[in-house]
Coordinates of C-alpha atoms in Angstrom, one line a residue:
X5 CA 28.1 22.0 8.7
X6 CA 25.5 19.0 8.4
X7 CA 27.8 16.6 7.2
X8 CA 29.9 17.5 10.5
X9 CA 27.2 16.2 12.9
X10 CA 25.2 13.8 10.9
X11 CA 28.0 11.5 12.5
X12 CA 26.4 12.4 16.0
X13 CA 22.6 12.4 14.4
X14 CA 23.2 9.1 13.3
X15 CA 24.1 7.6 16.5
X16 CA 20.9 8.1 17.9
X17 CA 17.6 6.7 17.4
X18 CA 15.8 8.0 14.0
X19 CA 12.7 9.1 15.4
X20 CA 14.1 10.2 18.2
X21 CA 16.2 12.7 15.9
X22 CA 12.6 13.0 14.0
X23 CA 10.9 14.6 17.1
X24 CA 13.5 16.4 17.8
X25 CA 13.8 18.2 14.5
X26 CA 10.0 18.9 14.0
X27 CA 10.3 20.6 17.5
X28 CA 13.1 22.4 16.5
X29 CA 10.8 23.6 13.5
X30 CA 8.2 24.3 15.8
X31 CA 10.1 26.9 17.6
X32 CA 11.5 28.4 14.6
X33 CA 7.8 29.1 12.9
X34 CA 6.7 30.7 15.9
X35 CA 9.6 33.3 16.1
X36 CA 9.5 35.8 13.2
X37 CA 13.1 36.3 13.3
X38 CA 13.6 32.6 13.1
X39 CA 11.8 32.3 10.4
X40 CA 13.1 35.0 8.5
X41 CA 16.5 33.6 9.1
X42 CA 16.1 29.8 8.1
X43 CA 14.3 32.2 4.9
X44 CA 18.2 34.0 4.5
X45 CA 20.3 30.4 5.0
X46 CA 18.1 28.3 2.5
X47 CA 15.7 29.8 0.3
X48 CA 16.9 30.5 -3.2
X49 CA 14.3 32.4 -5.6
X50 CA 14.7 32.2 -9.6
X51 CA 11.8 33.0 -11.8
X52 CA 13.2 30.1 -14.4
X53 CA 12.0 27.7 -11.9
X54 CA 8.8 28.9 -11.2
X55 CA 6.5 26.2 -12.1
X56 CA 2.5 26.5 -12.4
X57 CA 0.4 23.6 -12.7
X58 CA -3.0 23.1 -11.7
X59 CA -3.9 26.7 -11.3
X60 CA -1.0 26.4 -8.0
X61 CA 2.2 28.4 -8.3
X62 CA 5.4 26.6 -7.3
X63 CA 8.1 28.7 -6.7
X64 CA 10.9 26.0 -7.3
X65 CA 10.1 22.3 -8.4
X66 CA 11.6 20.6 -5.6
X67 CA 9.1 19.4 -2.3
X68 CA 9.2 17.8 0.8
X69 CA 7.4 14.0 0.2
X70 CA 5.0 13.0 2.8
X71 CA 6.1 11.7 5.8
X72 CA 8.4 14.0 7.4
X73 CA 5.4 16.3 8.4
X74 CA 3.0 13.6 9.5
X75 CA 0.7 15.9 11.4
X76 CA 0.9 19.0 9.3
X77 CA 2.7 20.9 12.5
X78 CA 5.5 22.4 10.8
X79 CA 5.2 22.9 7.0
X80 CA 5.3 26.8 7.7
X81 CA 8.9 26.7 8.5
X82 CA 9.5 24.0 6.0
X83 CA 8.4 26.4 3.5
X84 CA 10.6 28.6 4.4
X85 CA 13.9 25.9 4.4
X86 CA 13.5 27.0 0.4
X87 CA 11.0 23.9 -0.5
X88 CA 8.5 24.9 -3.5
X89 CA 6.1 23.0 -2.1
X90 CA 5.2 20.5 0.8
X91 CA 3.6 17.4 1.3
X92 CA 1.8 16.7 4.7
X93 CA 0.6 13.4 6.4
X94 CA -0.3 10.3 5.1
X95 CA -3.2 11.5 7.0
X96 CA -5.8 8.3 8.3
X97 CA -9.9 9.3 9.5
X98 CA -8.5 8.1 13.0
X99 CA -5.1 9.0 14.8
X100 CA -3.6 5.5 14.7
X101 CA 0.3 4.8 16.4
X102 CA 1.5 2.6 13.5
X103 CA 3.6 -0.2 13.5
X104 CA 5.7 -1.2 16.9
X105 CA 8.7 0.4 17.2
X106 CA 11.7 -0.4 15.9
X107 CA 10.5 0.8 12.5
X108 CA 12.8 2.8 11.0
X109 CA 16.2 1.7 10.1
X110 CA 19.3 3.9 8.8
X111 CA 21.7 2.1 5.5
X112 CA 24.1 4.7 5.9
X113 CA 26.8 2.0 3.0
X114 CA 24.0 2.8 0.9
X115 CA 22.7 6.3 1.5
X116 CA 19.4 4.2 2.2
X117 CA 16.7 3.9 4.9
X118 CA 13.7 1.2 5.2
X119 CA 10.5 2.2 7.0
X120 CA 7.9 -0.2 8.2
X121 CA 6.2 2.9 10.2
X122 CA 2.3 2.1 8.9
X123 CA 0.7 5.7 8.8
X124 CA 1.5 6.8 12.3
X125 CA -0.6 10.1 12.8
X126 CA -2.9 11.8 15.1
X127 CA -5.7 11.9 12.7
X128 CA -7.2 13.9 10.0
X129 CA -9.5 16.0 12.5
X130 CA -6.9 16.9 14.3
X131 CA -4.9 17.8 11.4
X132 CA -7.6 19.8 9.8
X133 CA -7.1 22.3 13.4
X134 CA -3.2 22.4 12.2
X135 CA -3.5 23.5 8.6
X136 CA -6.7 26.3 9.2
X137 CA -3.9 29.1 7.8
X138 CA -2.3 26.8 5.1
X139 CA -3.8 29.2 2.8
X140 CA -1.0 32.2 4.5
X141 CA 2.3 29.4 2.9
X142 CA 4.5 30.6 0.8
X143 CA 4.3 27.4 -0.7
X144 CA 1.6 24.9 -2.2
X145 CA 0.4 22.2 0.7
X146 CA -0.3 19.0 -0.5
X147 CA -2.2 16.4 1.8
X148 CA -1.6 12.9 1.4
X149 CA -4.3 10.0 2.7
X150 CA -4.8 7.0 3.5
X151 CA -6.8 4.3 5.4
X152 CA -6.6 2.9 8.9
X153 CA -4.7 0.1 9.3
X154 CA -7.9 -1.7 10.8
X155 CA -10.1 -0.7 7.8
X156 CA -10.9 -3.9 5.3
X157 CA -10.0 -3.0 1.7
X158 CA -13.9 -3.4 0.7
X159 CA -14.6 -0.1 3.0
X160 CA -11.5 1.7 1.7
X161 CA -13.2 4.1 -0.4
X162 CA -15.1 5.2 3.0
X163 CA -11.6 6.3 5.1
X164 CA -10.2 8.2 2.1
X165 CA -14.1 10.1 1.5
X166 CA -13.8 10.7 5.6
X167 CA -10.3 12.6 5.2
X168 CA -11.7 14.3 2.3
X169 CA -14.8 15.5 4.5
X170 CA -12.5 16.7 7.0
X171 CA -9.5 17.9 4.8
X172 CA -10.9 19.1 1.6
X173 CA -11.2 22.6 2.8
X174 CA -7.8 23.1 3.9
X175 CA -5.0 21.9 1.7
X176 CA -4.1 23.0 -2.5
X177 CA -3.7 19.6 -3.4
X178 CA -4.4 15.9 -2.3
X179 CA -3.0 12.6 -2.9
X180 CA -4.6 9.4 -2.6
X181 CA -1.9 6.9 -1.0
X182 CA -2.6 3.3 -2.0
X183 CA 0.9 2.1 -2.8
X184 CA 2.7 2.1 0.8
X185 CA 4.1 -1.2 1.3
X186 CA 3.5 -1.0 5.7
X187 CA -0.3 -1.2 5.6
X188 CA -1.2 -4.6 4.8
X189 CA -2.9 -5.3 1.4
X190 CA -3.0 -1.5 0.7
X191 CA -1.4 -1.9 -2.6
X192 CA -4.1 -4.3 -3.4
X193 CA -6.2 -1.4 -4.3
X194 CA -3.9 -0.2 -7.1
X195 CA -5.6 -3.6 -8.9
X196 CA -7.8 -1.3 -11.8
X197 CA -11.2 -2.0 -10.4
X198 CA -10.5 -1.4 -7.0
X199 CA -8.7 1.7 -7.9
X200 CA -11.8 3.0 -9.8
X201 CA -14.6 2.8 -7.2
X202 CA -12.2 4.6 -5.1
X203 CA -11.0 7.4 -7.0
X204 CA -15.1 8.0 -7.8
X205 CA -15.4 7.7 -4.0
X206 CA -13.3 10.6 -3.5
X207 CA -13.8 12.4 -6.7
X208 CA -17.0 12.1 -5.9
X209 CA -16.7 13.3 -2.2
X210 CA -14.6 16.3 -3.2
X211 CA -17.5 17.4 -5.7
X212 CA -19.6 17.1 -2.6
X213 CA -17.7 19.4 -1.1
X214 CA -17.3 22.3 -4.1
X215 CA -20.8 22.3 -3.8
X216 CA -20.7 23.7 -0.2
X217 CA -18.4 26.5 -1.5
X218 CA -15.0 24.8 -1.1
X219 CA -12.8 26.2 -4.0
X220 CA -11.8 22.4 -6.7
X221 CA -8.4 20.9 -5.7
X222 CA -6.3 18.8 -8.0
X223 CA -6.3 14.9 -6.5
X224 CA -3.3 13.1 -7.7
X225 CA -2.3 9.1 -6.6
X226 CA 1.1 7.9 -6.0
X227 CA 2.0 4.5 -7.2
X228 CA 4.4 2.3 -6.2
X229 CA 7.4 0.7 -7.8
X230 CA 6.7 -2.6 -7.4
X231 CA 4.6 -3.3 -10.5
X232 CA 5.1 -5.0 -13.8
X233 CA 4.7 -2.9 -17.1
X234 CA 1.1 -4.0 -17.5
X235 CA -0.2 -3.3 -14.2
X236 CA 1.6 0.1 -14.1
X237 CA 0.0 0.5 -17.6
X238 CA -3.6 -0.3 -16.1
X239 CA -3.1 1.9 -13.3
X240 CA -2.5 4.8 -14.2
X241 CA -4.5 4.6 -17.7
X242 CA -7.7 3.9 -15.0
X243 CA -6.7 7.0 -13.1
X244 CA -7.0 9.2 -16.1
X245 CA -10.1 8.3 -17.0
X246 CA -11.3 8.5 -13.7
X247 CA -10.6 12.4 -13.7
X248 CA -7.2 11.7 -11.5
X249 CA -5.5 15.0 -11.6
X250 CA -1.6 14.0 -11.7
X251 CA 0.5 10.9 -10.8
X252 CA 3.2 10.4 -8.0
X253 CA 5.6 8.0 -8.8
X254 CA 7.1 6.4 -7.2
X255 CA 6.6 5.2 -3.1
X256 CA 9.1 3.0 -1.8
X257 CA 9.8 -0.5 -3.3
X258 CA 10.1 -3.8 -1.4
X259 CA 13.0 -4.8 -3.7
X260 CA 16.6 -5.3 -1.2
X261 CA 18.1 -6.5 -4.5
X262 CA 20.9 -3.3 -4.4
X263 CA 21.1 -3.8 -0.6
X264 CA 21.5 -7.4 -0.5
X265 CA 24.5 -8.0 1.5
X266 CA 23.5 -5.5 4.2
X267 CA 22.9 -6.6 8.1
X268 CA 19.4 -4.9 7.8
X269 CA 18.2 -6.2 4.3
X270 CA 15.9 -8.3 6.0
X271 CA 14.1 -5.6 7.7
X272 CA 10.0 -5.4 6.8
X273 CA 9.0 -2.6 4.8
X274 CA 9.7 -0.2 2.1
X275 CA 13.5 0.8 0.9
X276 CA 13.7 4.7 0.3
X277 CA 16.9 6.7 -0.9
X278 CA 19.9 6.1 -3.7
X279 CA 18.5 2.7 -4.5
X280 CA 15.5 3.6 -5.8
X281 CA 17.2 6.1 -7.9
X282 CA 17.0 4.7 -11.6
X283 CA 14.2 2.7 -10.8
X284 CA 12.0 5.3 -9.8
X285 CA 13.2 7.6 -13.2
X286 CA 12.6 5.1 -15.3
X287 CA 8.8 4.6 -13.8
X288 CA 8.3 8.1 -14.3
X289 CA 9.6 8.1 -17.7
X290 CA 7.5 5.1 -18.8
X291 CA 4.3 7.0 -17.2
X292 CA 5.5 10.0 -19.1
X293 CA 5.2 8.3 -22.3
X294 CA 2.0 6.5 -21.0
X295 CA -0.2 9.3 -20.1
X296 CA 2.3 12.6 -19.8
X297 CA 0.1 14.5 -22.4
X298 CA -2.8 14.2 -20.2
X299 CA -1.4 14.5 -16.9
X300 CA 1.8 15.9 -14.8
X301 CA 3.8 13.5 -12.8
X302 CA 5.6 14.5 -9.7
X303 CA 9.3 12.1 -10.1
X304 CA 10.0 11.0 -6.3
X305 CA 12.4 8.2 -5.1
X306 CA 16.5 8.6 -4.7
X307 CA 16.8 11.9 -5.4
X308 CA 20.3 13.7 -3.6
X309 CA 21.7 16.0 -5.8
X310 CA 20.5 18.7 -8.8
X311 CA 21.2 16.2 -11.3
X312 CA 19.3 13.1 -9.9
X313 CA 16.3 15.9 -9.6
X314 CA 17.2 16.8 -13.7
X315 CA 17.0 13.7 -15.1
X316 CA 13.7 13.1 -13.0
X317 CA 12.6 16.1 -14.9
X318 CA 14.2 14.9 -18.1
X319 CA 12.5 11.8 -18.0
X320 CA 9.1 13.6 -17.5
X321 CA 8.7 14.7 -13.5
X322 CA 6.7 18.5 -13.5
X323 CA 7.6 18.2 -10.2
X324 CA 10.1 16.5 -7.9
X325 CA 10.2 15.4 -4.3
X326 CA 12.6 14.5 -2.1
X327 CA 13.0 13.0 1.9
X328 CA 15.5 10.6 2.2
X329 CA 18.2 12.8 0.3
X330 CA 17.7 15.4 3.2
X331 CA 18.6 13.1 5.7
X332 CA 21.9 12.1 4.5
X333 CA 22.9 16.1 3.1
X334 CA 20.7 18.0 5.8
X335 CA 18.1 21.1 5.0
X336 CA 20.5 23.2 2.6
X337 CA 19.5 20.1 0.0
X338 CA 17.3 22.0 -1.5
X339 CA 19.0 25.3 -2.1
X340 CA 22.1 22.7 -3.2
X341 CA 19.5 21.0 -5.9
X342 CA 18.1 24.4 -7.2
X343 CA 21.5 25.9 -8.1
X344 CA 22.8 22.4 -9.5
X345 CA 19.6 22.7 -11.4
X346 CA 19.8 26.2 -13.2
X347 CA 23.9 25.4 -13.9
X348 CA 22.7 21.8 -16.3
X349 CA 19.7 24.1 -17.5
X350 CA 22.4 26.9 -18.8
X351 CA 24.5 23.9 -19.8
X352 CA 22.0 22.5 -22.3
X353 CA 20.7 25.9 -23.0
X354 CA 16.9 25.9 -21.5
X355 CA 15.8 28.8 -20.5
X356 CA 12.8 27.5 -18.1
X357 CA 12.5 24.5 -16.4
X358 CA 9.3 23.9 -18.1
X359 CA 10.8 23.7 -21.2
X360 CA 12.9 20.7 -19.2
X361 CA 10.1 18.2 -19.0
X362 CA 10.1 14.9 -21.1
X363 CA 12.9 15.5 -23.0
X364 CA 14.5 12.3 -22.4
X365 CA 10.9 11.0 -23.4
X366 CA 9.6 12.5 -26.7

């Protein structure tokens, strides 16, 4: 049924269609019987998917990436669409707009979108009053940070310990966001040393926190594509010995080398969606063999159908996420990649999707 009016969706304005879905959302978590329906349409339930990892229990390995729920207003109902888990924000100290609009730019030849939105949010306070019952999901609630766009680099570490302050107590897991391409210089902190004083900063913050009584979440960082071997080595070697608690890779890439020849190739900011595809695997396969005994990775970046999402987990992915891929095959993607996932998992004769991870890698 998606496929039938995506025509219509993609006629309008993207965040236009944005609002309108979270609203759309909105209504649905506050009806019981809505809920429960979108609960019937989408969510499929299999014990062999069940994944547990940092103490968290994931009832399928596919989430939402951050983005869609900027404001952490509807990741109840997004829960129920059948995701095993759901990643708010990027989530900044202080509500910021972003980036002037257009931002946001459809490459419908190339199941493709490129984003130069900048961390549009309201702000983590305000969040904070959003996810006080995140602990009632049916699913894990990650919360992605980041710094304002008006922040220098050298006070970095002070934006991601404010959101920590004000978001520690209410989310199972965080991710520290340095590798979007629409803040300017952000990815500049992925160079090592930068990247050590501020995973301390919020390491340190977050053990600040434990000690007035709120229960230790895992902190993971998402990298971004757009690295050569030896920074990518240096990265996320520095994050494990800095106590980081899993890696994210990857964010979107600045690369229009697969889009070349399209009208909006030129467009600022980061390329999302079937592009990013076998880059994005073969990141998480190389950080599988880099530091995969010592940390899970969550495998994010062109994934559409059950096998994209396999050989993300093949290559080494605990976890997967997706965002683009539901806009070009609707909600039902998820349901779509969980059965595709336990039909290759019979076919190669797994009986658990842990049993799944790094194969491709050992």
């Amino acid at each position: 049924m998606y496929q039938l009016i995506r025509k219509y969706l993609f006629q309008q304005d993207p965040e236009e269609i944005h609002e309108k879905t979270i609203h759309a959302l909105k209504l649905a978590e506050e009806s019981a019987p809505g809920k429960a329906l979108l609960k019937m349409i989408y969510q499929l339930r299999d014990e062999r998917l069940e994944t547990k990892l940092w103490d968290l229990k994931f009832p399928n390995p596919v989430g939402l990436a951050a983005g869609f729920d900027k404001n952490a207003e509807v990741y109840h109902a997004l829960g129920a669409l059948g995701f095993g888990f759901v990643e708010v924000g990027t989530l900044t100290p202080q509500g910021q707009q972003g980036n002037p609009k257009p931002r946001l730019f459809r490459l419908p030849e190339h199941q493709a979108v490129i984003n130069r939105m900048g961390f549009n949010n309201l702000g983590a306070y305000l969040a904070s009053q959003h996810l006080v019952d995140f602990a009632y999901s049916d699913v894990p609630i990650g919360i992605n940070i980041g710094k304002n766009k008006v922040t220098p680099n050298e006070e970095a570490a002070s934006d991601y310990s404010k959101c920590m302050d004000m978001l520690y107590a209410y989310g199972h897991y965080f991710v520290i966001n340095i590798s979007s391409p629409n803040t300017p210089n952000l990815r500049d902190l992925q160079e090592t040393e930068s990247l050590r004083v501020l995973v301390r900063a919020v390491t340190e913050k977050a053990a600040e926190m434990e000690m007035r009584g709120v229960k230790k979440k895992p902190i993971l960082l998402k990298v971004a594509p757009d690295m050569s071997d030896e920074q990518m080595h240096d990265v996320v070697h520095a994050a494990v010995e800095e106590g980081i608690s899993g890696i994210i890779a990857t964010n979107t890439t600045l690369s229009r080398e697969a889009v070349a020849n399209h009208p909006k190739a030129d467009e600022a900011g980061g390329l999302s969606g079937k592009p990013l595809t076998e880059r994005s695997t073969a990141w998480v396969k190389q950080i599988y063999q880099e530091v995969g005994d010592k940390v899970p990775i969550v495998g994010v970046g062109g994934i559409y159908t059950g096998e994209d999402a396999y050989n993300k987990i093949r290559a080494g992915a605990s976890l997967v996420q997706v965002y683009t891929g539901m806009i070009y095959q609707g909600p039902g993607i998820v349901k779509q990649i969980n059965k595709q996932l336990l039909r290759l998992m019979e076919r190669d004769g797994f009986s658990h999707i842990s049993e799944v991870v790094g194969v491709d890698a050992k």
